[in-house]
Amino acid sequence: MYVCICNRVSDREIKASIQEGATTMRELYKEHSIGSQCGKCCQCAKKLLNNELLKI
Ligand code: FES
């Protein structure tokens, strides 16, 4: 499913980035421009980031 509709970024892509070492929203922003437009995805992306980091 898409987390960031504006930039067409899926949860799969975000999870892959975290597996490759991303640990902050800033890193996800740099890689995918998450939150760069409407910003509505930020909370969802942050939640996903925190959940994935707990699994590592
Ligand atoms: Fe991510 Fe709009 S949904 S910036």
Short mmCIF file of C-alpha atoms and ligand atoms in Angstrom, two decimals:
data_model
loop_
_atom_site.label_atom_id
_atom_site.label_comp_id
_atom_site.label_asym_id
_atom_site.label_seq_id
_atom_site.Cartn_x
_atom_site.Cartn_y
_atom_site.Cartn_z
CA MET A 1 0.00 0.00 0.00
CA TYR A 2 1.05 3.58 -0.55
CA VAL A 3 2.18 5.48 2.51
CA CYS A 4 3.00 8.66 0.62
CA ILE A 5 0.54 9.16 -2.20
CA CYS A 6 2.08 12.43 -3.38
CA ASN A 7 5.42 10.78 -4.06
CA ARG A 8 4.09 7.27 -4.73
CA VAL A 9 6.10 5.64 -1.95
CA SER A 10 4.88 2.28 -0.68
CA ASP A 11 5.34 0.65 2.71
CA ARG A 12 7.48 -1.96 0.96
CA GLU A 13 9.91 0.70 -0.24
CA ILE A 14 10.09 2.25 3.21
CA LYS A 15 10.71 -1.14 4.83
CA ALA A 16 13.46 -1.85 2.29
CA SER A 17 15.13 1.48 3.13
CA ILE A 18 15.01 0.65 6.84
CA GLN A 19 16.51 -2.77 6.17
CA GLU A 20 19.29 -1.00 4.28
CA GLY A 21 20.04 1.22 7.27
CA ALA A 22 17.64 4.17 7.38
CA THR A 23 16.80 5.02 11.00
CA THR A 24 15.27 8.50 10.82
CA MET A 25 12.52 10.38 9.01
CA ARG A 26 15.22 12.65 7.61
CA GLU A 27 16.84 9.69 5.88
CA LEU A 28 13.50 8.55 4.48
CA TYR A 29 12.89 12.10 3.28
CA LYS A 30 16.27 12.22 1.55
CA GLU A 31 15.67 8.89 -0.14
CA HIS A 32 11.99 9.16 -1.05
CA SER A 33 10.96 12.79 -0.45
CA ILE A 34 8.40 11.55 2.06
CA GLY A 35 6.37 14.42 3.45
CA SER A 36 7.71 16.92 0.94
CA GLN A 37 4.33 17.91 -0.42
CA CYS A 38 1.10 17.70 1.62
CA GLY A 39 2.76 16.16 4.69
CA LYS A 40 -0.20 13.90 5.48
CA CYS A 41 2.00 10.80 5.31
CA CYS A 42 4.44 11.88 8.03
CA GLN A 43 2.61 10.33 10.98
CA CYS A 44 2.02 7.04 9.17
CA ALA A 45 5.62 6.90 7.94
CA LYS A 46 6.95 7.64 11.42
CA LYS A 47 4.79 4.89 12.92
CA LEU A 48 6.01 2.45 10.27
CA LEU A 49 9.63 3.50 10.91
CA ASN A 50 9.30 3.00 14.67
CA ASN A 51 7.63 -0.40 14.26
CA GLU A 52 10.27 -1.60 11.83
CA LEU A 53 13.13 -0.38 14.01
CA LEU A 54 11.72 -2.41 16.90
CA LYS A 55 12.06 -5.56 14.78
CA ILE A 56 15.75 -5.00 14.03
FE1 FES B 1 3.29 12.26 1.47
FE2 FES B 1 1.55 14.01 0.56
S1 FES B 1 1.20 11.96 1.08
S2 FES B 1 3.63 14.33 1.01
#
